[in-house]
Short mmCIF file of C-alpha atoms and ligand atoms in Angstrom, two decimals:
data_model
loop_
_atom_site.label_atom_id
_atom_site.label_comp_id
_atom_site.label_asym_id
_atom_site.label_seq_id
_atom_site.Cartn_x
_atom_site.Cartn_y
_atom_site.Cartn_z
CA MET R 1 124.17 42.16 316.92
CA GLY R 2 122.45 45.00 315.10
CA LYS R 3 121.77 44.99 311.42
CA ALA R 4 124.63 45.85 309.07
CA ARG R 5 124.61 49.46 307.92
CA VAL R 6 124.03 50.62 304.38
CA THR R 7 124.85 54.16 303.27
CA SER R 8 124.38 55.85 299.94
CA GLY R 9 123.92 59.28 298.46
CA MET R 10 122.80 61.10 295.35
CA ARG R 11 123.89 64.49 294.06
CA PRO R 12 121.06 67.03 293.69
CA THR R 13 122.53 68.52 290.52
CA GLY R 14 119.33 67.94 288.52
CA SER R 15 116.13 65.93 288.31
CA VAL R 16 115.82 62.33 289.44
CA HIS R 17 115.30 60.24 286.32
CA LEU R 18 114.42 56.68 285.36
CA GLY R 19 118.09 55.70 285.42
CA ASN R 20 118.26 56.72 289.09
CA LEU R 21 114.96 54.99 289.79
CA HIS R 22 115.84 51.57 288.36
CA GLY R 23 119.60 51.81 288.87
CA ALA R 24 119.51 52.93 292.51
CA LEU R 25 116.24 53.81 294.22
CA ASP R 26 114.40 50.54 293.54
CA ASN R 27 117.36 48.78 295.11
CA TRP R 28 117.46 51.10 298.13
CA VAL R 29 113.76 50.47 298.66
CA ARG R 30 114.47 46.74 298.93
CA LEU R 31 117.51 47.24 301.17
CA GLN R 32 115.64 49.33 303.73
CA ASN R 33 113.88 46.16 304.89
CA ASP R 34 117.05 44.24 305.70
CA TYR R 35 119.64 46.83 306.73
CA GLU R 36 119.98 49.91 308.86
CA CYS R 37 120.00 52.45 306.06
CA TYR R 38 121.27 56.00 305.75
CA PHE R 39 120.41 57.73 302.49
CA PHE R 40 121.55 61.29 301.95
CA ILE R 41 121.14 64.05 299.41
CA VAL R 42 124.71 65.21 298.93
CA ASP R 43 124.38 68.96 298.49
CA TRP R 44 128.05 69.57 299.37
CA HIS R 45 129.13 67.15 296.67
CA ALA R 46 126.92 69.05 294.20
CA LEU R 47 129.22 72.02 294.79
CA THR R 48 132.33 70.18 293.61
CA THR R 49 131.48 70.81 289.95
CA PRO R 50 130.71 74.17 288.33
CA GLY R 51 127.20 73.42 287.08
CA GLY R 52 125.66 75.75 284.53
CA GLY R 53 122.54 75.65 282.39
CA GLU R 54 120.06 73.50 284.29
CA ALA R 55 122.75 71.83 286.38
CA VAL R 56 123.43 72.93 289.93
CA GLY R 57 127.08 73.47 290.87
CA TYR R 58 129.25 76.09 292.53
CA GLU R 59 128.65 78.52 289.68
CA ASN R 60 124.91 77.90 289.67
CA VAL R 61 123.33 77.51 293.08
CA SER R 62 119.94 79.08 292.36
CA ARG R 63 118.11 75.77 292.08
CA MET R 64 119.91 73.94 294.89
CA ARG R 65 117.12 74.14 297.46
CA GLU R 66 114.43 73.25 294.98
CA ASN R 67 116.43 70.27 293.73
CA VAL R 68 117.04 68.99 297.24
CA ILE R 69 113.32 69.14 298.09
CA ASP R 70 112.37 67.62 294.72
CA MET R 71 114.85 64.82 295.23
CA ALA R 72 113.43 64.04 298.66
CA MET R 73 109.93 63.91 297.15
CA ASP R 74 111.16 61.58 294.41
CA TRP R 75 112.76 59.29 296.98
CA VAL R 76 109.64 58.99 299.10
CA ALA R 77 107.42 58.64 296.04
CA ALA R 78 109.66 55.82 294.80
CA GLY R 79 109.10 53.96 298.08
CA LEU R 80 111.75 55.01 300.59
CA ASP R 81 109.97 54.85 303.91
CA PRO R 82 111.10 57.28 306.63
CA ASP R 83 110.02 54.70 309.23
CA LYS R 84 112.46 52.16 307.78
CA CYS R 85 115.47 54.30 306.84
CA SER R 86 117.05 57.63 307.66
CA MET R 87 116.89 59.99 304.71
CA PHE R 88 118.34 63.44 305.07
CA VAL R 89 120.43 66.25 303.61
CA GLN R 90 124.20 65.74 303.83
CA SER R 91 124.89 69.30 305.00
CA HIS R 92 122.49 68.96 307.92
CA VAL R 93 124.98 66.74 309.70
CA LYS R 94 127.98 69.01 310.34
CA GLU R 95 129.94 66.15 311.87
CA VAL R 96 130.48 64.92 308.31
CA ALA R 97 132.38 68.14 307.50
CA GLU R 98 134.54 67.70 310.59
CA LEU R 99 135.30 64.11 309.68
CA HIS R 100 136.14 65.20 306.14
CA LEU R 101 138.63 67.71 307.53
CA LEU R 102 140.25 65.11 309.76
CA PHE R 103 140.37 62.54 306.94
CA SER R 104 141.96 65.12 304.65
CA MET R 105 145.01 65.07 306.95
CA ILE R 106 145.61 61.39 306.30
CA THR R 107 144.49 61.07 302.68
CA PRO R 108 147.59 60.74 300.49
CA LEU R 109 147.38 63.12 297.53
CA GLY R 110 148.43 60.29 295.23
CA TRP R 111 145.25 58.37 296.02
CA LEU R 112 143.16 61.33 294.97
CA GLU R 113 145.18 62.14 291.88
CA ARG R 114 144.92 58.54 290.72
CA ASN R 115 141.14 58.44 291.19
CA PRO R 116 139.67 57.75 287.72
CA THR R 117 136.44 59.67 288.36
CA TYR R 118 138.45 62.79 289.14
CA LYS R 119 140.02 62.68 285.71
CA GLU R 120 136.66 61.92 284.11
CA MET R 121 135.00 64.84 285.85
CA VAL R 122 137.73 67.26 284.88
CA LEU R 123 137.47 66.18 281.25
CA GLY R 124 133.70 65.61 281.20
CA TYR R 125 132.76 68.96 282.70
CA LYS R 126 135.68 70.69 280.92
CA ILE R 127 136.94 72.11 284.20
CA GLU R 128 139.93 74.33 283.50
CA SER R 129 141.11 74.77 287.02
CA PRO R 130 139.98 71.85 289.20
CA SER R 131 139.35 72.78 292.82
CA TYR R 132 140.69 71.39 296.05
CA GLY R 133 137.12 70.25 296.80
CA LEU R 134 136.81 68.29 293.57
CA LEU R 135 140.08 66.51 294.18
CA GLY R 136 138.86 65.74 297.69
CA TYR R 137 135.49 64.42 296.50
CA PRO R 138 136.25 60.84 297.59
CA THR R 139 137.47 62.00 301.00
CA LEU R 140 134.14 63.72 301.55
CA GLN R 141 132.38 60.59 300.35
CA ALA R 142 134.43 58.53 302.81
CA ALA R 143 133.29 60.90 305.58
CA ASP R 144 129.66 60.42 304.45
CA ILE R 145 130.00 56.69 304.71
CA LEU R 146 132.20 56.38 307.78
CA ALA R 147 130.42 58.98 309.93
CA TYR R 148 127.68 56.32 310.04
CA LYS R 149 130.18 53.44 309.99
CA GLY R 150 128.68 52.13 306.77
CA ASP R 151 129.39 48.45 306.14
CA PHE R 152 127.94 48.42 302.64
CA VAL R 153 127.49 50.95 299.89
CA PRO R 154 125.04 50.04 297.13
CA VAL R 155 126.50 51.79 294.10
CA GLY R 156 127.37 50.93 290.53
CA LYS R 157 130.72 50.06 289.01
CA ASP R 158 131.42 53.75 288.34
CA GLN R 159 131.60 54.41 292.09
CA GLU R 160 133.73 51.42 292.99
CA ALA R 161 136.96 53.44 293.10
CA HIS R 162 135.42 55.83 295.62
CA VAL R 163 134.29 53.02 297.89
CA ASN R 164 137.71 51.37 297.65
CA LEU R 165 139.27 54.64 298.71
CA THR R 166 136.87 54.74 301.66
CA ARG R 167 137.97 51.24 302.62
CA ASP R 168 141.66 52.16 302.29
CA LEU R 169 141.16 55.28 304.35
CA ALA R 170 139.32 53.34 307.07
CA GLN R 171 142.18 50.85 307.17
CA ARG R 172 144.77 53.61 307.26
CA PHE R 173 142.99 55.35 310.13
CA ASN R 174 142.56 52.12 312.09
CA SER R 175 146.18 51.12 311.66
CA LEU R 176 147.63 54.59 312.35
CA TYR R 177 145.84 54.78 315.67
CA GLY R 178 145.79 51.10 316.49
CA ARG R 179 142.05 50.93 317.00
CA ASP R 180 139.20 49.41 315.04
CA VAL R 181 137.18 52.59 314.85
CA PHE R 182 135.92 52.10 311.30
CA PRO R 183 134.48 49.10 309.51
CA ILE R 184 136.02 47.93 306.25
CA THR R 185 133.38 49.22 303.87
CA LYS R 186 132.37 47.18 300.84
CA VAL R 187 130.45 47.87 297.68
CA LEU R 188 127.13 46.08 297.75
CA LEU R 189 126.85 44.76 294.24
CA THR R 190 123.26 44.00 293.41
CA GLU R 191 121.95 43.17 290.00
CA VAL R 192 120.36 46.38 288.76
CA PRO R 193 118.99 46.87 285.27
CA LYS R 194 120.93 49.05 282.86
CA VAL R 195 118.86 52.02 281.78
CA PRO R 196 120.01 53.49 278.48
CA GLY R 197 119.57 57.12 277.54
CA ILE R 198 116.78 57.96 275.11
CA ASP R 199 119.44 58.75 272.50
CA SER R 200 121.45 55.50 272.39
CA VAL R 201 121.58 51.99 273.85
CA ASP R 202 125.31 52.49 274.35
CA ARG R 203 124.99 55.47 276.65
CA LYS R 204 123.42 55.33 280.05
CA MET R 205 120.69 57.70 281.05
CA SER R 206 122.29 60.64 282.83
CA LYS R 207 121.69 64.20 283.85
CA SER R 208 124.84 65.46 282.21
CA ALA R 209 124.06 63.82 278.85
CA GLY R 210 120.55 65.31 278.94
CA ASN R 211 119.15 62.03 277.59
CA TYR R 212 116.76 61.34 280.44
CA ILE R 213 113.10 61.07 281.37
CA ALA R 214 112.52 62.53 284.81
CA LEU R 215 110.40 60.74 287.35
CA ALA R 216 108.37 63.91 287.77
CA TYR R 217 107.52 64.39 284.09
CA SER R 218 103.88 64.26 283.03
CA GLU R 219 102.50 61.33 281.07
CA GLU R 220 102.27 63.57 277.99
CA ARG R 221 105.91 64.57 278.24
CA THR R 222 106.92 60.94 278.77
CA THR R 223 104.98 59.88 275.67
CA GLU R 224 106.59 62.69 273.71
CA LEU R 225 110.09 61.68 274.79
CA VAL R 226 109.43 58.02 273.98
CA ARG R 227 108.42 59.25 270.51
CA THR R 228 111.91 60.75 270.11
CA MET R 229 113.76 57.62 271.32
CA PHE R 230 116.49 56.30 269.07
CA THR R 231 115.33 53.31 266.97
CA ASP R 232 116.79 51.26 264.16
CA PRO R 233 117.64 53.94 261.57
CA VAL R 234 117.28 51.56 258.60
CA LYS R 235 113.72 50.62 259.56
CA MET R 236 111.59 53.21 257.78
CA ARG R 237 108.28 51.39 257.34
CA LYS R 238 106.32 48.89 259.36
CA ASN R 239 107.17 46.02 257.02
CA ASP R 240 110.91 46.74 256.95
CA LYS R 241 112.85 44.17 258.95
CA GLY R 242 114.24 45.82 262.09
CA HIS R 243 117.21 45.32 264.41
CA PRO R 244 115.95 45.57 267.99
CA ASP R 245 119.38 45.21 269.59
CA GLY R 246 120.42 48.75 268.76
CA CYS R 247 117.00 50.19 269.55
CA VAL R 248 116.31 52.13 272.74
CA VAL R 249 112.57 51.40 272.56
CA TYR R 250 113.30 47.68 272.55
CA ALA R 251 115.57 48.04 275.59
CA PHE R 252 112.80 49.86 277.45
CA HIS R 253 110.30 47.12 276.59
CA GLY R 254 112.65 44.94 278.63
CA LEU R 255 112.19 47.24 281.61
CA TYR R 256 108.49 47.99 281.39
CA ASN R 257 107.00 45.25 279.24
CA LYS R 258 109.16 42.25 280.04
CA ALA R 259 106.58 39.58 279.20
CA GLU R 260 106.05 40.86 275.69
CA GLN R 261 109.67 41.72 274.89
CA PRO R 262 110.27 38.46 272.96
CA SER R 263 107.28 39.09 270.73
CA VAL R 264 108.40 42.70 270.21
CA ARG R 265 111.68 41.26 268.97
CA SER R 266 110.20 38.75 266.57
CA GLU R 267 107.59 41.14 265.21
CA CYS R 268 110.27 43.80 264.70
CA GLU R 269 112.69 41.40 263.02
CA ASP R 270 109.99 39.96 260.75
CA GLY R 271 108.65 43.34 259.69
CA ARG R 272 105.33 42.87 261.45
CA ARG R 273 105.69 45.79 263.85
CA GLY R 274 105.97 49.50 263.16
CA CYS R 275 108.02 51.86 265.30
CA VAL R 276 105.15 54.29 265.85
CA ASP R 277 102.93 51.62 267.39
CA CYS R 278 105.85 50.07 269.22
CA LYS R 279 106.51 53.42 270.90
CA LYS R 280 102.85 54.01 271.71
CA GLN R 281 102.66 50.64 273.40
CA LEU R 282 105.82 51.35 275.37
CA SER R 283 104.80 54.78 276.61
CA ALA R 284 101.44 53.38 277.73
CA ARG R 285 103.23 50.71 279.77
CA MET R 286 105.70 53.19 281.22
CA ASN R 287 103.03 55.63 282.26
CA GLU R 288 101.01 52.84 283.82
CA SER R 289 103.97 51.64 285.84
CA LEU R 290 105.06 55.13 286.90
CA ARG R 291 101.54 56.36 287.72
CA PRO R 292 101.49 55.35 291.40
CA ILE R 293 104.90 56.97 291.98
CA ARG R 294 103.82 60.14 290.22
CA GLU R 295 100.57 60.25 292.18
CA ARG R 296 102.42 59.93 295.47
CA ARG R 297 104.75 62.66 294.32
CA MET R 298 101.82 65.01 293.63
CA GLU R 299 100.44 64.33 297.10
CA LEU R 300 103.82 65.18 298.61
CA LYS R 301 104.09 68.30 296.51
CA ALA R 302 100.74 69.44 297.88
CA ASN R 303 102.02 68.94 301.42
CA PRO R 304 105.53 70.43 301.66
CA GLY R 305 105.45 70.23 305.46
CA ARG R 306 105.63 66.45 305.23
CA ILE R 307 108.96 66.44 303.35
CA LYS R 308 110.45 68.96 305.72
CA GLU R 309 109.41 66.75 308.64
CA ILE R 310 110.93 63.64 307.02
CA LEU R 311 114.25 65.36 306.32
CA MET R 312 114.44 66.87 309.79
CA SER R 313 113.77 63.61 311.56
CA GLY R 314 116.19 61.79 309.24
CA ALA R 315 118.92 64.30 310.08
CA SER R 316 118.34 64.00 313.81
CA LYS R 317 118.60 60.22 313.70
CA ALA R 318 121.78 60.48 311.59
CA ARG R 319 123.27 63.15 313.85
CA VAL R 320 123.08 60.89 316.89
CA VAL R 321 125.18 58.28 315.09
CA ALA R 322 127.64 60.77 313.59
CA ARG R 323 128.14 62.49 316.96
CA THR R 324 129.08 59.23 318.58
CA THR R 325 131.53 58.45 315.78
CA LEU R 326 133.13 61.88 316.03
CA GLU R 327 133.49 61.66 319.79
CA GLU R 328 135.38 58.44 319.29
CA VAL R 329 137.52 59.93 316.50
CA ARG R 330 138.41 63.05 318.51
CA ALA R 331 139.38 60.87 321.45
CA VAL R 332 141.54 58.59 319.31
CA LEU R 333 143.29 61.64 317.81
CA ASN R 334 143.81 62.94 321.33
CA LEU R 335 142.17 66.27 320.50
CA PRO R 336 141.51 68.18 323.71
CA PRO R 337 137.85 68.30 324.71
CA GLU R 338 136.55 71.82 325.45
CA GLU R 339 135.65 71.03 329.02
CA ILE R 340 139.26 70.44 330.11
CA PHE R 341 140.04 74.16 330.04
N1 LIG W 1 129.59 60.01 294.53
C1 LIG W 1 128.23 59.50 294.54
C2 LIG W 1 127.66 59.62 293.14
O1 LIG W 1 128.03 60.48 292.38
C3 LIG W 1 127.36 60.24 295.51
C4 LIG W 1 127.78 60.03 296.92
C5 LIG W 1 128.25 60.96 297.78
C6 LIG W 1 127.75 58.80 297.64
N2 LIG W 1 128.50 60.42 298.99
C7 LIG W 1 128.21 59.09 298.95
C8 LIG W 1 127.38 57.50 297.30
C9 LIG W 1 128.32 58.10 299.91
C10 LIG W 1 127.50 56.51 298.26
C11 LIG W 1 127.96 56.80 299.56
O2 LIG W 1 126.79 58.86 292.80
FE1 LIG W 2 112.61 49.47 267.81
FE2 LIG W 2 110.10 48.69 267.99
FE3 LIG W 2 110.97 49.99 265.82
FE4 LIG W 2 111.76 47.53 266.28
S1 LIG W 2 109.69 48.21 265.90
S2 LIG W 2 113.07 49.23 265.67
S3 LIG W 2 111.88 47.48 268.51
S4 LIG W 2 110.82 50.80 267.88
#
């Protein structure tokens, strides 16, 4: 028996940030040792939303290429190893588009209309006239996963509905055609740290909220952003008693300075710690921890041929698997092969 397959993707709508690093990439890096992994940069999915400003979308494609390359560099810098996993660009495997088309024939509209993320996207991005592609987002995601017969999908709670739809679609296909073509995909729930935005402990770090620190930012910019992090608003002076639970800096000490987090708490609560110093200490720790990733990223940036090579070999490995799946699917659907004519 081969290893179980893991598939996951990320939209190249903007920069990879610390939320993506600790919430997804760190986990992927661990998974690549134990599973057969397919990680893709979902450029087609990036076109489901309009974009605008910095964000890539169907109305703003100028930075698409750059974002895809940057994302690949971030992935490798964070530790994804092309010898252990296949990493590639979604649109380089055309079989996924074909599978999406075939799945669209058997995806009940009601499933898509009921999808909570669809409603959130329409409201969140203030989309006046949602497209066919946006409604079909989970069908495309199911094609991403099932083209490689993904057993597990390491994603957060917010993506659970999409993975459940993938599972339902796999079951529907298998039962319609009486064959176990697709596995019953499951979410791989792993404990991942919550990374708040720099503006509030109650909001997660995200591209769309603009409350992020990118992996690729310089140490100076990181320090500057830590300086602007939301802290306890009633703590004005060092000797004021603070409330670390609502403070973003405190939350980040938990991510980058775990051992000292309890003393940060007591010093803050007792009025023995000032926010300025607290932030300086944090940004020093963050920069220290991110330095090796950022150095690897600079090396990759200096050698663009390397990333191209990684993405091309990832796509050719993925294509072999997707081709086999599609041959099976076409046969099950009784579509006539070209050579019969
Ligand atoms: N919808 C996912 C997200 O926004 C991205 C994605 C696309 C994905 N295809 C996928 C995730 C396949 C897992 C598997 O994060
Ligand atoms: Fe937050 Fe540190 Fe200030 Fe306390 S001292 S409020 S933990 S920044």
